[in-house]
Coordinates of C-alpha atoms in Angstrom, one line a residue:
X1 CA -25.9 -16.9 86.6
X2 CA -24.5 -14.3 84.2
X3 CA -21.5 -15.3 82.4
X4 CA -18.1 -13.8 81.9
X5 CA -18.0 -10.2 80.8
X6 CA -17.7 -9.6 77.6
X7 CA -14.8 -7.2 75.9
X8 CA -15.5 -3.9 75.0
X9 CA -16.1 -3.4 71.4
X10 CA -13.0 -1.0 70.1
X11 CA -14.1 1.9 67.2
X12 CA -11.3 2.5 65.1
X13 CA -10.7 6.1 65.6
X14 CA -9.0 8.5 63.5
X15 CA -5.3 9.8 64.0
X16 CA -6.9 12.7 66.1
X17 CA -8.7 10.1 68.1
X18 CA -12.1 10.5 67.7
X19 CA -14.1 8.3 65.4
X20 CA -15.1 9.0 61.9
X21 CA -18.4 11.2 61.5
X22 CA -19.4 9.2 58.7
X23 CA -18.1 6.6 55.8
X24 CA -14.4 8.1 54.2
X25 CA -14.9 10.4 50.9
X26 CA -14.5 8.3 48.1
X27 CA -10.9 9.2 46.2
X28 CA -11.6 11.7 43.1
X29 CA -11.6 10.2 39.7
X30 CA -9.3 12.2 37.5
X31 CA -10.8 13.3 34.3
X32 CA -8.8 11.2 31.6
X33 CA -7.9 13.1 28.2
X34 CA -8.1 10.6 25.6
X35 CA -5.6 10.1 23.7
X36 CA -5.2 11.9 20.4
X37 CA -6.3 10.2 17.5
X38 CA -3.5 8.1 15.3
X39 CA -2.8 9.9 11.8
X40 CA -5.1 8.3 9.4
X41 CA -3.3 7.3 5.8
X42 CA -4.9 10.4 4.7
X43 CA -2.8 12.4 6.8
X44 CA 0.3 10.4 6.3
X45 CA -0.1 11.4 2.2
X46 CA 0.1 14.8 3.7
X47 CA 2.6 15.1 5.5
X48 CA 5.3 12.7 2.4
X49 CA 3.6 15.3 -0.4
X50 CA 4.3 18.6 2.2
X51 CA 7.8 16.9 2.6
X52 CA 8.3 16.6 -1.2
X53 CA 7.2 19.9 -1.7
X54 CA 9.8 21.0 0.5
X55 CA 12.7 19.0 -0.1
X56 CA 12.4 18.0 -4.1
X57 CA 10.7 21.3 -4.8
X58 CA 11.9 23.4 -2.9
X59 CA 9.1 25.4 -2.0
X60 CA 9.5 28.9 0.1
X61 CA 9.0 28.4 3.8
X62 CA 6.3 31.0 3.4
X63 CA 4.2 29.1 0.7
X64 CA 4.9 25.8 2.0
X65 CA 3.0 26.7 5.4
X66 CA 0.1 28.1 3.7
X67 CA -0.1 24.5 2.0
X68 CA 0.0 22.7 5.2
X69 CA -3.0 24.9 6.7
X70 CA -4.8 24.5 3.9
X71 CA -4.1 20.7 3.5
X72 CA -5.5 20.2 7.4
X73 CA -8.1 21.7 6.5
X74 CA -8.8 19.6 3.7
X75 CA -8.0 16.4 5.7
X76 CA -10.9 17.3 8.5
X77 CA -13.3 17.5 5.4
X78 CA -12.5 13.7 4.4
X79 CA -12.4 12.4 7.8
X80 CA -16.1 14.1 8.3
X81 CA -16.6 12.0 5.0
X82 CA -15.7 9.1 6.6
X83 CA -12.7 9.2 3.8
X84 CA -9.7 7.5 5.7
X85 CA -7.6 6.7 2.8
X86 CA -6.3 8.1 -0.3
X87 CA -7.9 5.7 -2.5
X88 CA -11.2 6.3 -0.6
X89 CA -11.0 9.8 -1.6
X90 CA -13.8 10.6 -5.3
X91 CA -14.0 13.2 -7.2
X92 CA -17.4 13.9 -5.8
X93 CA -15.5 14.7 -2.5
X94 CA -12.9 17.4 -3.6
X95 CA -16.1 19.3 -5.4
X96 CA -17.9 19.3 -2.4
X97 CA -14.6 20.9 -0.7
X98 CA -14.7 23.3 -3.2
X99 CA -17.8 24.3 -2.5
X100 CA -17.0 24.2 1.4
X101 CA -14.4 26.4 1.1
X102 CA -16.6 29.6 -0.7
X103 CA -19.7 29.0 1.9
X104 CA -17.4 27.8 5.3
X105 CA -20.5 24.5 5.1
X106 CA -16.9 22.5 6.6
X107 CA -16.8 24.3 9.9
X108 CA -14.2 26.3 8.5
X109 CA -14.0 30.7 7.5
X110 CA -15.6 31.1 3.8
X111 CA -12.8 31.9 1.6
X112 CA -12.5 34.7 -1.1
X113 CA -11.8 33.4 -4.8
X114 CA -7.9 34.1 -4.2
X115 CA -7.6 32.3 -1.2
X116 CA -10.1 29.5 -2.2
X117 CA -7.9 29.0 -5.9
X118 CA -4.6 28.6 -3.9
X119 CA -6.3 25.8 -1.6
X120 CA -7.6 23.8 -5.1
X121 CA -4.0 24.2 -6.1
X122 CA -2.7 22.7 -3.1
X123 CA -5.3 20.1 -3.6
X124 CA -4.8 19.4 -7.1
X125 CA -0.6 18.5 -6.2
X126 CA -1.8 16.6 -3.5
X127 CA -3.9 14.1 -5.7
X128 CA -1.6 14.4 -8.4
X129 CA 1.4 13.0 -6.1
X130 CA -0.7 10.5 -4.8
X131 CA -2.0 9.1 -8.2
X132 CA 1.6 9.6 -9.5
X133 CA 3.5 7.4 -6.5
X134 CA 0.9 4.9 -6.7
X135 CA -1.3 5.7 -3.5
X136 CA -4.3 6.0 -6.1
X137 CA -5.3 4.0 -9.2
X138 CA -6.6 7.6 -10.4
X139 CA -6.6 11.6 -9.7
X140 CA -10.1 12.5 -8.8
X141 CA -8.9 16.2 -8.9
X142 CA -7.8 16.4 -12.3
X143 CA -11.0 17.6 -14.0
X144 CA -11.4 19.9 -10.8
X145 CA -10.7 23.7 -11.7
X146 CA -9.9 26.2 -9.1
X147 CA -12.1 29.2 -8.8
X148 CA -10.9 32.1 -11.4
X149 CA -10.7 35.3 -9.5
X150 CA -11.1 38.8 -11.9
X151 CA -8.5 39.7 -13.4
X152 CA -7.0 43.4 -11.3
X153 CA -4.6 45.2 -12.9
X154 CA -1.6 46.1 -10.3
X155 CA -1.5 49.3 -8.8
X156 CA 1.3 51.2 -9.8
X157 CA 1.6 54.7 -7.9
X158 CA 3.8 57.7 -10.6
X159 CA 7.1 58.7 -10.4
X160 CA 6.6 62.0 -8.4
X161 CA 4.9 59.5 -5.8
X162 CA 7.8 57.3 -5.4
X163 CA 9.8 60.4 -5.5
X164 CA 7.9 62.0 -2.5
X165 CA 8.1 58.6 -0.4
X166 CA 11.7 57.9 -0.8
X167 CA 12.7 61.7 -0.5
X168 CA 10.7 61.5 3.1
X169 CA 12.4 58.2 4.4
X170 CA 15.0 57.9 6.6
X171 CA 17.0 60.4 8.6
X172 CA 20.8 60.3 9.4
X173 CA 19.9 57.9 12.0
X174 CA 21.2 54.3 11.6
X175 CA 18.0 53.2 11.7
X176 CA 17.0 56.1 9.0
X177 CA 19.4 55.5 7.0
X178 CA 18.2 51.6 6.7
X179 CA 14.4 52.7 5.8
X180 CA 16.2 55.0 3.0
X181 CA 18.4 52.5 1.9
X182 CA 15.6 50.0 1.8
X183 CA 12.9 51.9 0.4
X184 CA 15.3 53.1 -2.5
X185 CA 16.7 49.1 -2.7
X186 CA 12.9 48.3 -3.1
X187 CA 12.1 50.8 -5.9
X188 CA 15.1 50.3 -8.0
X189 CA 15.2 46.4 -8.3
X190 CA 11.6 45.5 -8.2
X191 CA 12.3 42.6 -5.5
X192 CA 9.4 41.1 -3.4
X193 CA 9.4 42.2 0.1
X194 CA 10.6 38.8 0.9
X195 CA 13.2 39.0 -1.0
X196 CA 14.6 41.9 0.2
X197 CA 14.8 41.3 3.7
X198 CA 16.1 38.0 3.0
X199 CA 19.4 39.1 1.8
X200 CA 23.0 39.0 3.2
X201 CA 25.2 41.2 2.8
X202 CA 27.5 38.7 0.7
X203 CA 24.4 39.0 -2.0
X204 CA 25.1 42.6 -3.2
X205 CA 28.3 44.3 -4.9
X206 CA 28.4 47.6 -4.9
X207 CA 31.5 47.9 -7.1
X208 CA 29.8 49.5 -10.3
X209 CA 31.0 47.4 -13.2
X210 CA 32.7 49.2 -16.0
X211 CA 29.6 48.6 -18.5
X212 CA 26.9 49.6 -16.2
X213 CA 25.6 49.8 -12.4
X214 CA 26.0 47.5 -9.6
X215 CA 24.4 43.7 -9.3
X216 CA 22.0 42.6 -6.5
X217 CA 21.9 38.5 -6.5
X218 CA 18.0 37.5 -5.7
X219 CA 16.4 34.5 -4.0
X220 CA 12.9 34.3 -5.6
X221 CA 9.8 31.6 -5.2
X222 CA 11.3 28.5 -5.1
X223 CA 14.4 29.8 -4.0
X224 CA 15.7 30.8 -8.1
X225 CA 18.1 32.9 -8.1
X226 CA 18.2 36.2 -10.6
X227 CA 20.8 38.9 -11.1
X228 CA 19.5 42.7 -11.1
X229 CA 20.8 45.6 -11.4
X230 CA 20.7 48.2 -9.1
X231 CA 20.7 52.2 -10.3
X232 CA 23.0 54.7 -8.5
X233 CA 20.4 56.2 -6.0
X234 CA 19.5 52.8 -4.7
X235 CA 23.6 52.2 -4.6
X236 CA 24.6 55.4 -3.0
X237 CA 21.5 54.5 -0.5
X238 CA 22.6 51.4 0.2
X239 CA 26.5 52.5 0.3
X240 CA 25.7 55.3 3.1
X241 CA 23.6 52.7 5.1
X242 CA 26.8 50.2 5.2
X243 CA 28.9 52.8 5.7
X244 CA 27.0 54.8 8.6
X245 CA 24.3 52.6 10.2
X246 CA 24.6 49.3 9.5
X247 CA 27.6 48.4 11.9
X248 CA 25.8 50.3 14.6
X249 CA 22.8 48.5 14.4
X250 CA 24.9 45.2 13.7
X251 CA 26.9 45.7 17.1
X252 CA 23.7 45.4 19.0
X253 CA 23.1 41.6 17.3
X254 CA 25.0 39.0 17.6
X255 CA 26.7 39.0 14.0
X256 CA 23.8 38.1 11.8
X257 CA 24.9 38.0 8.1
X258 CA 21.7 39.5 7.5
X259 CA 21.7 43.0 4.9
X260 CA 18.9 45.0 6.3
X261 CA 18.9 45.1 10.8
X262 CA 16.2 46.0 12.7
X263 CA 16.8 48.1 15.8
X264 CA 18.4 44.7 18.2
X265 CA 20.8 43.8 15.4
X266 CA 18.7 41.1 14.0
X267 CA 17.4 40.4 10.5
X268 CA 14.0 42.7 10.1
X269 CA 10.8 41.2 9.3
X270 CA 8.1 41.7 6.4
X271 CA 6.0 43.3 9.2
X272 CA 8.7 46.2 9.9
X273 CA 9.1 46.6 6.4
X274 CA 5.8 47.6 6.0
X275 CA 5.8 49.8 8.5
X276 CA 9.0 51.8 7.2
X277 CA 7.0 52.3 4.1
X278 CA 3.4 53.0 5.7
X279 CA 5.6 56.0 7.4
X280 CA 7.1 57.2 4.7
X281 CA 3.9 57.6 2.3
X282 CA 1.9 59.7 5.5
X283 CA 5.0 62.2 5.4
X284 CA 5.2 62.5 2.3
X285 CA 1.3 63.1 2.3
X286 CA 0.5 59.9 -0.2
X287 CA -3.1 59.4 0.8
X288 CA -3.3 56.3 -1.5
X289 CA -2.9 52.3 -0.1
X290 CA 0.7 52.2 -0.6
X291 CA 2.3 48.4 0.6
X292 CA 5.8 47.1 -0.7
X293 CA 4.3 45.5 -3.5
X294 CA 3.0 48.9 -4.9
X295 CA 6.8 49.4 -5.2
X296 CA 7.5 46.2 -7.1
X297 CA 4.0 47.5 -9.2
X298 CA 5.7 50.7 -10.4
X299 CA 9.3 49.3 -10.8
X300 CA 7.9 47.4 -13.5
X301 CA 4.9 49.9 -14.8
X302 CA 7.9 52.9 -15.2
X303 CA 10.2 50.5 -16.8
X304 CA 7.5 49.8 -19.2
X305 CA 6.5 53.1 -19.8
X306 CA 10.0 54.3 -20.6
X307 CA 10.0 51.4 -23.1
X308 CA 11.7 48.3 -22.0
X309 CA 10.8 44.9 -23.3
X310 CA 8.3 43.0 -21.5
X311 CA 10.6 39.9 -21.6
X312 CA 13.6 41.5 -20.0
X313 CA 10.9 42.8 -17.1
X314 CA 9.8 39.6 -16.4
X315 CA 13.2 38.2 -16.2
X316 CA 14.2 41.2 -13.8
X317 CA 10.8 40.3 -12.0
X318 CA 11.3 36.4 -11.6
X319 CA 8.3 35.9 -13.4
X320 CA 8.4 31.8 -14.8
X321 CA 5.9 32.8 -17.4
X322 CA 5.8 36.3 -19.4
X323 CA 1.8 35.9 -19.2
X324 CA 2.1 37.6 -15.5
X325 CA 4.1 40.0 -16.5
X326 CA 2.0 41.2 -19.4
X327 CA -0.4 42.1 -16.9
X328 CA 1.9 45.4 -16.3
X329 CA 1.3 46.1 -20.3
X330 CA -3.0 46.5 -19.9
X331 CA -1.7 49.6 -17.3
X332 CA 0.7 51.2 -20.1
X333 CA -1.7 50.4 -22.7
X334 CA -4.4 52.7 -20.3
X335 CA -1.6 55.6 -20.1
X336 CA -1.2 55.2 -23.6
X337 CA -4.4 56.0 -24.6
X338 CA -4.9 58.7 -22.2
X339 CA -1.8 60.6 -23.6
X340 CA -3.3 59.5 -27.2
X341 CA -6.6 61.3 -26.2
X342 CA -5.4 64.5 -24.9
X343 CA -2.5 65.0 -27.3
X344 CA -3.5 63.6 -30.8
X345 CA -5.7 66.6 -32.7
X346 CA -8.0 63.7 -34.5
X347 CA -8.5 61.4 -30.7
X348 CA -11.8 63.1 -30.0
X349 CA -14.5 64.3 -32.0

């Protein structure tokens, strides 16, 4: 006898109502980005020496950056060490960055002597600011020199050069009358490029003293102020640009305090400073490498060459030590001779 029918077995079906093909796709694991890695002790000295660099020392923003690139870079070579901390850190370890930094063995670009001696500078402070605040028992980098580059003698373009440029920049143009005024601002106070574009107009008086020509007040490295003067040519340049172009370029801003605009009103940049002076030297046909600090060059070549004191140029220069500025004497000494040579009747035999 057959027993009682049995229930029909139910398939779960889908919300469509038909019954799954096959087992469900498994949910996708999401890749996971690990975490980044906590800041080692080595990197904590970093950052307190780049913060006392910048706070007690006052080092230009400029500067300061390069320090900090070249400080990471130095903290990736102790951490391939296996250096975690300061005091882990020999002497055997900043020569071997040394070396890293002229043949790129680190990972990182191979470095030119300049750029490899400012790195062992940044170095050497580091280790010194450890070993001084008590991070270290010692300073491995003491006895570590950086690389000495050859000694180049700046290049200093003549007077009919700097003529030619400044005579072919700038038109009656607001903007013209800036490169003019800037050029001319350049040539007659030997300030760094930096320094030039990073004035206000509060920094300059153009009311000629009763003694002698106007003052410029400067911000150099370090922020350290100087006074300089600045000769009629650069003063009538700079008195036509305030006049005539700066409030035209300065009503397209929003009231930057700023001496030298660029076309929106804002403070203008290294980059278009450079540029104003690149297109003056092609019109005035100067095929020579001409930058702002060819300027700065001559300002203080020609102010040798008509015979001021090599003290009073550094001081106009913002040099701390009259050793760089002496530099500027080997290229007078060179005219010297040359003038010597041609003109003396006993020079050449």
């Amino acid at each position: 006898m057959a027993g009682p029918p049995q229930p029909a077995l139910m398939v779960p079906t889908s919300s469509a109502g038909l019954a799954p093909a096959g087992p469900a796709p498994a949910t996708p694991v999401q890749d996971s980005v690990p975490p980044p890695a906590p800041p080692t002790a080595v990197d904590r000295g970093i950052t307190d020496y780049l913060q006392h660099m910048g706070v007690e020392r006052g080092l230009a923003a400029n500067t300061l950056a390069a320090y900090r690139r070249d400080l990471a870079r130095y903290s990736r070579y102790l951490s391939a060490a296996g250096c975690r901390r300061p005091e882990e850190v020999t002497r055997r370890h900043v020569t071997g960055f040394v070396q890293a930094l002229s043949d790129g063995s680190d990972g990182g670009t191979a470095l030119g002597v300049r750029s490899a001696a400012r790195t062992v500078v940044a170095v050497r402070g580091l280790h010194k600011f450890w070993a001084l605040e008590g991070h270290t028992p010692s300073d491995p980098a003491s006895e570590v020199h950086p690389p000495m580059p050859g000694k180049r003698l700046p290049k200093a373009i003549s007077v009919d050069e700097v003529t030619r440029i400044l005579e072919a920049a700038g038109t009656d143009t607001a903007t013209g009358l800036r490169d003019r005024a800037l050029l001319e601002f350049l040539y007659s106070t030997g300030a760094r490029i930096s320094e030039a574009v990073g004035l206000d107009v509060d920094d300059i008086s153009l009311a000629e003293a009763e003694s002698g020509p106007a003052i410029v007040r400067l911000f150099g490295k370090g922020s350290k102020e100087r006074l300089v003067p600045l000769g009629s040519y650069g003063a009538r340049a700079l008195d036509a640009y305030l006049v005539r172009g700066r409030p035209l370029l300065a009503a397209k801003g929003k009231g930057t305090p700023a001496l030298f605009l660029n076309a929106r009103g804002g403070r203008i940049s290294r980059q278009s400073a450079w540029t104003i002076l690149k297109a003056a030297a092609e019109k005035a046909n100067i095929t020579k490498d001409v930058s702002p600090h060819t300027l700065r060059h001559s300002f203080a070549t020609h102010l040798l060459e008509g015979g001021a004191d090599v003290r009073v140029v550094q001081e106009l220069l913002g040099h701390a030590s009259v050793t760089t500025t002496q530099v500027y004497t080997l290229v007078t000494a060179d005219t010297l001779r040359e003038i010597y040579a041609a003109a003396h009747p006993r020079a050449l035999g």
